[in-house]
PDB file of C-alpha atoms in Angstrom:
ATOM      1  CA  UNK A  74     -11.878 -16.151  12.431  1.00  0.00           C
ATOM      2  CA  UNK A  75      -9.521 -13.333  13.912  1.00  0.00           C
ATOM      3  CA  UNK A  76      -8.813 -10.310  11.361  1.00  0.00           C
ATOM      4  CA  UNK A  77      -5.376 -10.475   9.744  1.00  0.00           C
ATOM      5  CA  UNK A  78      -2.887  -7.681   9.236  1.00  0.00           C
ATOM      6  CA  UNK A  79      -1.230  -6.987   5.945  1.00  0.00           C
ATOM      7  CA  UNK A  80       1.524  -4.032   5.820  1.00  0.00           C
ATOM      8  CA  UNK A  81       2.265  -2.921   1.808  1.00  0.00           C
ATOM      9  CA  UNK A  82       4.486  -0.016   0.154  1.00  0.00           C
ATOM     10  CA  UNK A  83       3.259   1.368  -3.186  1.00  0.00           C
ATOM     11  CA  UNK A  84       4.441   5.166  -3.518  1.00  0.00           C
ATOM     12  CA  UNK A  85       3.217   7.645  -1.866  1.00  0.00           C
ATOM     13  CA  UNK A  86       0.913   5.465   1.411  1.00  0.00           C
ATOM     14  CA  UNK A  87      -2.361   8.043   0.948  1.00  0.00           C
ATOM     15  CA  UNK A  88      -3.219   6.497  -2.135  1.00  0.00           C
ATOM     16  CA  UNK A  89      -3.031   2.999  -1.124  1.00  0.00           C
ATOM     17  CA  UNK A  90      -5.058   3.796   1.765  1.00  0.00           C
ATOM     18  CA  UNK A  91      -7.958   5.637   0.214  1.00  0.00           C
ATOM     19  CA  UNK A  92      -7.832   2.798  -2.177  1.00  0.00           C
ATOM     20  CA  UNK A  93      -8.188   0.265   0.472  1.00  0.00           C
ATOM     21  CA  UNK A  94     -10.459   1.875   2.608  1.00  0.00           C
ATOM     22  CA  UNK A  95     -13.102   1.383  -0.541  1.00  0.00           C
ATOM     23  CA  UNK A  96     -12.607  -2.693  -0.659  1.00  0.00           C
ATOM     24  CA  UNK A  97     -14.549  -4.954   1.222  1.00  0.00           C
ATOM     25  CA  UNK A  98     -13.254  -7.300   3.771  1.00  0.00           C
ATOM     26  CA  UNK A  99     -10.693  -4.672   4.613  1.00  0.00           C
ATOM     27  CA  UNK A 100     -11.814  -3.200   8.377  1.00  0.00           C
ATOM     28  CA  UNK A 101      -9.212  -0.931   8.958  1.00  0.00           C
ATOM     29  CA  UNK A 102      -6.516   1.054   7.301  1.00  0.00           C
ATOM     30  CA  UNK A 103      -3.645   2.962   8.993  1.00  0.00           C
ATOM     31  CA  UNK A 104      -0.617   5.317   6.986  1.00  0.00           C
ATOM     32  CA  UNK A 105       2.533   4.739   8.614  1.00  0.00           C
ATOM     33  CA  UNK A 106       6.176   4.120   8.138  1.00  0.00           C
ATOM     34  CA  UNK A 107       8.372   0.683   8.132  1.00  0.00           C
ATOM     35  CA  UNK A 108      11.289  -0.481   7.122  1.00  0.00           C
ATOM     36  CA  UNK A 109      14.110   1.958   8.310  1.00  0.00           C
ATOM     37  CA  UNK A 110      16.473   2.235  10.804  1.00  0.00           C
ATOM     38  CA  UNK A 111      15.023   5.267  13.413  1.00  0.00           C
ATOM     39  CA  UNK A 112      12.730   4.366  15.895  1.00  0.00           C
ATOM     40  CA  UNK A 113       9.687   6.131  15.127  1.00  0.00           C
ATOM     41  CA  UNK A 114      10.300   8.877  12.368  1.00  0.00           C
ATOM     42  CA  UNK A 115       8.493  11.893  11.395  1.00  0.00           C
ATOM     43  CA  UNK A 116       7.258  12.262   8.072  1.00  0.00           C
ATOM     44  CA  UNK A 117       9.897  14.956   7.286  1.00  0.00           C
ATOM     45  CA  UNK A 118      12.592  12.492   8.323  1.00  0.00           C
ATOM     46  CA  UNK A 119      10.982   9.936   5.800  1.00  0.00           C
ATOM     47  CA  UNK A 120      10.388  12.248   2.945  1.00  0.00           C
ATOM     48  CA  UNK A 121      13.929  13.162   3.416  1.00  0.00           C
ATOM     49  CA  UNK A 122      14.810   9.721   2.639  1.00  0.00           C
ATOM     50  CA  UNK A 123      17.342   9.055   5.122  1.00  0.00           C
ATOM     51  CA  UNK A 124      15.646   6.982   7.819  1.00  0.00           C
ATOM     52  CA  UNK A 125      15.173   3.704   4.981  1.00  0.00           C
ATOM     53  CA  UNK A 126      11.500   3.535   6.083  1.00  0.00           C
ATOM     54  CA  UNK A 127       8.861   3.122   2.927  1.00  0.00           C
ATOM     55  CA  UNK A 128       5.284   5.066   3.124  1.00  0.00           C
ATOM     56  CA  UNK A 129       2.825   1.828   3.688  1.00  0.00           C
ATOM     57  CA  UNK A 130      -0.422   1.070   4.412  1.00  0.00           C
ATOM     58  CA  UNK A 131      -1.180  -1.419   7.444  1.00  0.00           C
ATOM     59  CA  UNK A 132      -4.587  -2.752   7.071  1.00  0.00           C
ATOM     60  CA  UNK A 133      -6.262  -5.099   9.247  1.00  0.00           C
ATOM     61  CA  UNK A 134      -8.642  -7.517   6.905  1.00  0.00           C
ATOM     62  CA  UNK A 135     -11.650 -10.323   7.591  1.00  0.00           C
ATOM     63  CA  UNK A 136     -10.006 -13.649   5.418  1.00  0.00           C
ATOM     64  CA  UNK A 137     -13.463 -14.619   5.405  1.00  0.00           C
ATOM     65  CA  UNK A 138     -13.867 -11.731   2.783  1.00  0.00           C
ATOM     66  CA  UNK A 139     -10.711 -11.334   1.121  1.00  0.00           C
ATOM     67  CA  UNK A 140      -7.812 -12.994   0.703  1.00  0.00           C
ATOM     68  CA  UNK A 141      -4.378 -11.653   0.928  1.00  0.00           C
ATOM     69  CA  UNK A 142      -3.537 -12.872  -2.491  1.00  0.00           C
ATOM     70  CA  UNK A 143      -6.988 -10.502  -3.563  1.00  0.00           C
ATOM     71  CA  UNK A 144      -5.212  -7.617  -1.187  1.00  0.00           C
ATOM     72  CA  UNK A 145      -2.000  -8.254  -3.653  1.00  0.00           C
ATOM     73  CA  UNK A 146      -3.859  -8.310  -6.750  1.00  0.00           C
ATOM     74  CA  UNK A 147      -5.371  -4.895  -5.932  1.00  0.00           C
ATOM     75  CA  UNK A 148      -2.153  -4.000  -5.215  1.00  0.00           C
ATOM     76  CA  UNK A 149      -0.246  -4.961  -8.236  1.00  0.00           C
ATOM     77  CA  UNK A 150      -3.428  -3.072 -10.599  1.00  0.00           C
ATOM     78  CA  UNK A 151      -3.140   0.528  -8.384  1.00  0.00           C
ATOM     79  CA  UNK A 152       0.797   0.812  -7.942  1.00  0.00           C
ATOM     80  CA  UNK A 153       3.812   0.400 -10.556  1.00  0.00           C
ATOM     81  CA  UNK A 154       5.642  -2.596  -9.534  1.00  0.00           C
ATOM     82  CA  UNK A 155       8.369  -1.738 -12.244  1.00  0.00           C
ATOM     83  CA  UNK A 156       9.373   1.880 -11.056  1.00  0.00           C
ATOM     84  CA  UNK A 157      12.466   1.511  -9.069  1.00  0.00           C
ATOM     85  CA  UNK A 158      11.945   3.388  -5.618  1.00  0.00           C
ATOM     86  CA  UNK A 159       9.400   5.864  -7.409  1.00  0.00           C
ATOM     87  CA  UNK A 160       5.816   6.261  -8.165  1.00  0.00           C
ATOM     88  CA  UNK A 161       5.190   9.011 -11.016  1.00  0.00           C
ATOM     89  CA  UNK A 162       6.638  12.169  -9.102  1.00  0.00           C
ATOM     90  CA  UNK A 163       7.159  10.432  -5.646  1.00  0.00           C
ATOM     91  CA  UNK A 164      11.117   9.415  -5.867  1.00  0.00           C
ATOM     92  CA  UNK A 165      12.925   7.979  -3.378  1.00  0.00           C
ATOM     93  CA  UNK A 166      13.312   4.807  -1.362  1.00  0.00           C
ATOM     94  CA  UNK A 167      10.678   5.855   0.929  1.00  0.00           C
ATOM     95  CA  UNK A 168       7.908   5.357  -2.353  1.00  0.00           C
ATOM     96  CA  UNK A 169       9.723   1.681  -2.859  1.00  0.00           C
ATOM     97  CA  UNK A 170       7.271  -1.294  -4.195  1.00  0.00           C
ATOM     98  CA  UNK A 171       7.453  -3.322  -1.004  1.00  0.00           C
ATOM     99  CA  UNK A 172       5.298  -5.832   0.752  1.00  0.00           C
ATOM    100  CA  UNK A 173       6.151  -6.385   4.223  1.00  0.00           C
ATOM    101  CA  UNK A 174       4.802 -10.185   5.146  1.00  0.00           C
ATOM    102  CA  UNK A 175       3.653 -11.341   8.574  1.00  0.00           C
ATOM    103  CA  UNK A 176       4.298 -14.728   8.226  1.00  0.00           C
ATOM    104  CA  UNK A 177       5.352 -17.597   5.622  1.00  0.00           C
ATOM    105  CA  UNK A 178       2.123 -18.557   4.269  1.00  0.00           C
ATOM    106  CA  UNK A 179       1.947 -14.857   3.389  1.00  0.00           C
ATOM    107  CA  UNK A 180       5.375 -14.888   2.350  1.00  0.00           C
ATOM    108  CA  UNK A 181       4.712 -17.720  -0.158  1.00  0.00           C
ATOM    109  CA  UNK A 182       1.828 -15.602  -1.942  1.00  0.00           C
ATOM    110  CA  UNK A 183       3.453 -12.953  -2.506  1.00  0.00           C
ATOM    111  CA  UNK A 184       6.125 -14.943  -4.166  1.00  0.00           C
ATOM    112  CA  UNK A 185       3.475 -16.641  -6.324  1.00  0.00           C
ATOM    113  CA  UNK A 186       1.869 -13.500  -7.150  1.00  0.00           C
ATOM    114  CA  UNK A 187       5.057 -11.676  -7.905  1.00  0.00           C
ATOM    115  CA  UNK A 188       5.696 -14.480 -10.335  1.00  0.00           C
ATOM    116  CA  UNK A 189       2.215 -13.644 -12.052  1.00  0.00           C
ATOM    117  CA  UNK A 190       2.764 -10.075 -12.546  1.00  0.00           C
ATOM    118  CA  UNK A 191       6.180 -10.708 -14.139  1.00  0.00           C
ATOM    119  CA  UNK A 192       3.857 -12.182 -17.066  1.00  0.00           C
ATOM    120  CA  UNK A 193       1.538  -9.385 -17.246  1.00  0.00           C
ATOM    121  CA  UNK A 194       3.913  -6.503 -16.760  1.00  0.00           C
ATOM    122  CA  UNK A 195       6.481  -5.291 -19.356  1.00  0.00           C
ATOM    123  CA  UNK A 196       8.952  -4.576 -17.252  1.00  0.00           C
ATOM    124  CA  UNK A 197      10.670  -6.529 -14.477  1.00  0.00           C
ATOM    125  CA  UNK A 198       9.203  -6.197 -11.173  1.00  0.00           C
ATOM    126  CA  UNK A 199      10.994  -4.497  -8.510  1.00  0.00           C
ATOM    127  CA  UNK A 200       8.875  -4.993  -5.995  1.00  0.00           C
ATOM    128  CA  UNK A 201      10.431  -6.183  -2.688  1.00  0.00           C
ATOM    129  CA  UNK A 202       9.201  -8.788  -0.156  1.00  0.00           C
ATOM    130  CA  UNK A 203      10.717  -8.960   3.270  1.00  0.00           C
ATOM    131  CA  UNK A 204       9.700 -10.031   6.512  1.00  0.00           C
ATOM    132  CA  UNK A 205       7.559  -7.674   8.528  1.00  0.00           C
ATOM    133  CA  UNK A 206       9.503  -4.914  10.563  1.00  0.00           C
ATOM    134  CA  UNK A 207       8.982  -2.227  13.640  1.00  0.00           C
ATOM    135  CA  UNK A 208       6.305  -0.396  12.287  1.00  0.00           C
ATOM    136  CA  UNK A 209       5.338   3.449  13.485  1.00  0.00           C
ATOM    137  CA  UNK A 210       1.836   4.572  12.605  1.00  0.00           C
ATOM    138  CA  UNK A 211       2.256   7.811  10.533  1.00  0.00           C
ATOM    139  CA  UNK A 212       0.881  11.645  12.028  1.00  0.00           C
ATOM    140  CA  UNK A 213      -3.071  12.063  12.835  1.00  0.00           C
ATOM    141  CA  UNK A 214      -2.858  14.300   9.677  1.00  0.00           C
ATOM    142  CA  UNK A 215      -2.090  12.020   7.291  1.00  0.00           C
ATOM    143  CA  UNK A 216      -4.422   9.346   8.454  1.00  0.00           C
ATOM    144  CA  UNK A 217      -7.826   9.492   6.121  1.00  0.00           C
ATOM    145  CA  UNK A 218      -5.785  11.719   3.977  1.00  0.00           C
ATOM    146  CA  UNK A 219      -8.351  11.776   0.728  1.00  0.00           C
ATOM    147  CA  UNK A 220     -11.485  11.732   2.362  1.00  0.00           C
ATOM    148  CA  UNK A 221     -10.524  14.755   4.234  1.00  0.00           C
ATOM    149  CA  UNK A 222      -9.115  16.645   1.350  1.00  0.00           C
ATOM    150  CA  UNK A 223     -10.632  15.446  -2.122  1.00  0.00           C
ATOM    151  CA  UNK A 224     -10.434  18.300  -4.090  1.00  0.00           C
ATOM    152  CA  UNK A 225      -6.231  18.448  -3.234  1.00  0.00           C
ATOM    153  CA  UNK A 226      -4.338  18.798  -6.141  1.00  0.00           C
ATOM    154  CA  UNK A 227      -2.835  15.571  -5.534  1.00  0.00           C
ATOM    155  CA  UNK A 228      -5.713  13.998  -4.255  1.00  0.00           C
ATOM    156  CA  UNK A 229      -7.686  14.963  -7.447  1.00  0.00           C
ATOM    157  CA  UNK A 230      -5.097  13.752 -10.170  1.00  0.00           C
ATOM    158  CA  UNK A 231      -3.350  10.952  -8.706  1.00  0.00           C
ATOM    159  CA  UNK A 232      -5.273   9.466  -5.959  1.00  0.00           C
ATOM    160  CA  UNK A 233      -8.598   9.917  -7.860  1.00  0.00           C
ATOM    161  CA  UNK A 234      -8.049   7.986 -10.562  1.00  0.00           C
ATOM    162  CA  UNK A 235      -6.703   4.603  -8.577  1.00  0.00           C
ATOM    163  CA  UNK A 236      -9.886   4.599  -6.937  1.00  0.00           C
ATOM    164  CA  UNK A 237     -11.841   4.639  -9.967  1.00  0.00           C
ATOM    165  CA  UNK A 238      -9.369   1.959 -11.517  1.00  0.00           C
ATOM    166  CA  UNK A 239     -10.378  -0.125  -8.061  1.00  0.00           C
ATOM    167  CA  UNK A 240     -14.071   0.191  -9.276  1.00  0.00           C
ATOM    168  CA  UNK A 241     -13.719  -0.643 -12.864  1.00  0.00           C
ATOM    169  CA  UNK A 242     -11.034  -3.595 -12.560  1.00  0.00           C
ATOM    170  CA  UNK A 243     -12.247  -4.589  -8.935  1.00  0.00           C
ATOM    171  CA  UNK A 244     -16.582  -3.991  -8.964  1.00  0.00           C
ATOM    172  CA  UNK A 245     -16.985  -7.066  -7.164  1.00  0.00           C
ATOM    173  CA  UNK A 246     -14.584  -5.944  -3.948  1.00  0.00           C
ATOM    174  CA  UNK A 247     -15.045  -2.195  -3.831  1.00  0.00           C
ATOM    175  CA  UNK A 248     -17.566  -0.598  -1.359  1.00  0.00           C
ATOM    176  CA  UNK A 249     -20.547   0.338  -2.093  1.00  0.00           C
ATOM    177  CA  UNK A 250     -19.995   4.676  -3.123  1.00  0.00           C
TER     178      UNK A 250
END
């Protein structure tokens, strides 16, 4: 079976992507922008929060492994989904709680899951679902972000931590380390 493509928003997109990069079934993971309304932004024009694009991650993933409705529940565990267009110090629509489907069936389990979460979080969740848009892969330098620069500041005390919460909560699906 043919790898399928899941695009998701969750603050800030090098988090999400070192995450992902640890869980099996996922083969590839790519920073970029979506979302907006300029053909393919710079991260200064995102960050400046006037293009309407969010930081996501697009990541390419085996079915056979993992299921999308796994890819959400990692999601929903590593992001807050009740933070209005914010993740801790990331504000701004660009760090908005978004999942991006590529097609109905996809479209449908987010829905489900998003219903889930409402029961487990004490909050409402903001998260938004829309239907997947022109999407413009982010600069070589943020690609691999974390593995290049673990000992960052924020690499070491906000990215650090949702990968360990990926190994307790999600043993089963991470990587081997």
């Amino acid at each position: 079976m043919a790898s399928e493509i899941a695009v998701l928003g969750g603050g800030c997109f090098w988090c999400l992507e070192a995450v992902y990069q640890q869980v099996k079934g996922i083969d590839a993971v790519e920073s970029g922008y979506t979302g907006g309304t300029v053909v393919n932004p710079s991260y200064e024009q995102v960050c400046a929060g006037q293009t309407g694009h969010a930081e996501v991650v697009k990541l390419s993933f085996d079915p056979q492994t993992i299921s999308y409705r796994e890819i959400l529940e990692i999601f929903f565990t590593i992001h807050d989904p009740t933070t209005l267009n914010r993740q801790g110090n990331d504000i701004g629509t660009q760090y908005r709680s978004v999942i991006y489907y590529q097609n109905e069936l996809q479209r449908d389990t987010a829905k489900h899951i998003i219903a889930e979460m409402a029961l487990v979080w004490d909050a409402p969740i903001v998260t938004e679902l829309s239907p997947a848009q022109p999407y413009y892969k982010a600069e070589d330098y943020h690609q691999n972000y974390f593995q290049q620069h673990p000992f960052q500041g924020y690499c070491a005390f906000v990215v650090a931590p949702k990968l360990a919460k990926l190994r307790e909560v999600f043993a089963g699906k991470s990587k081997p380390e």
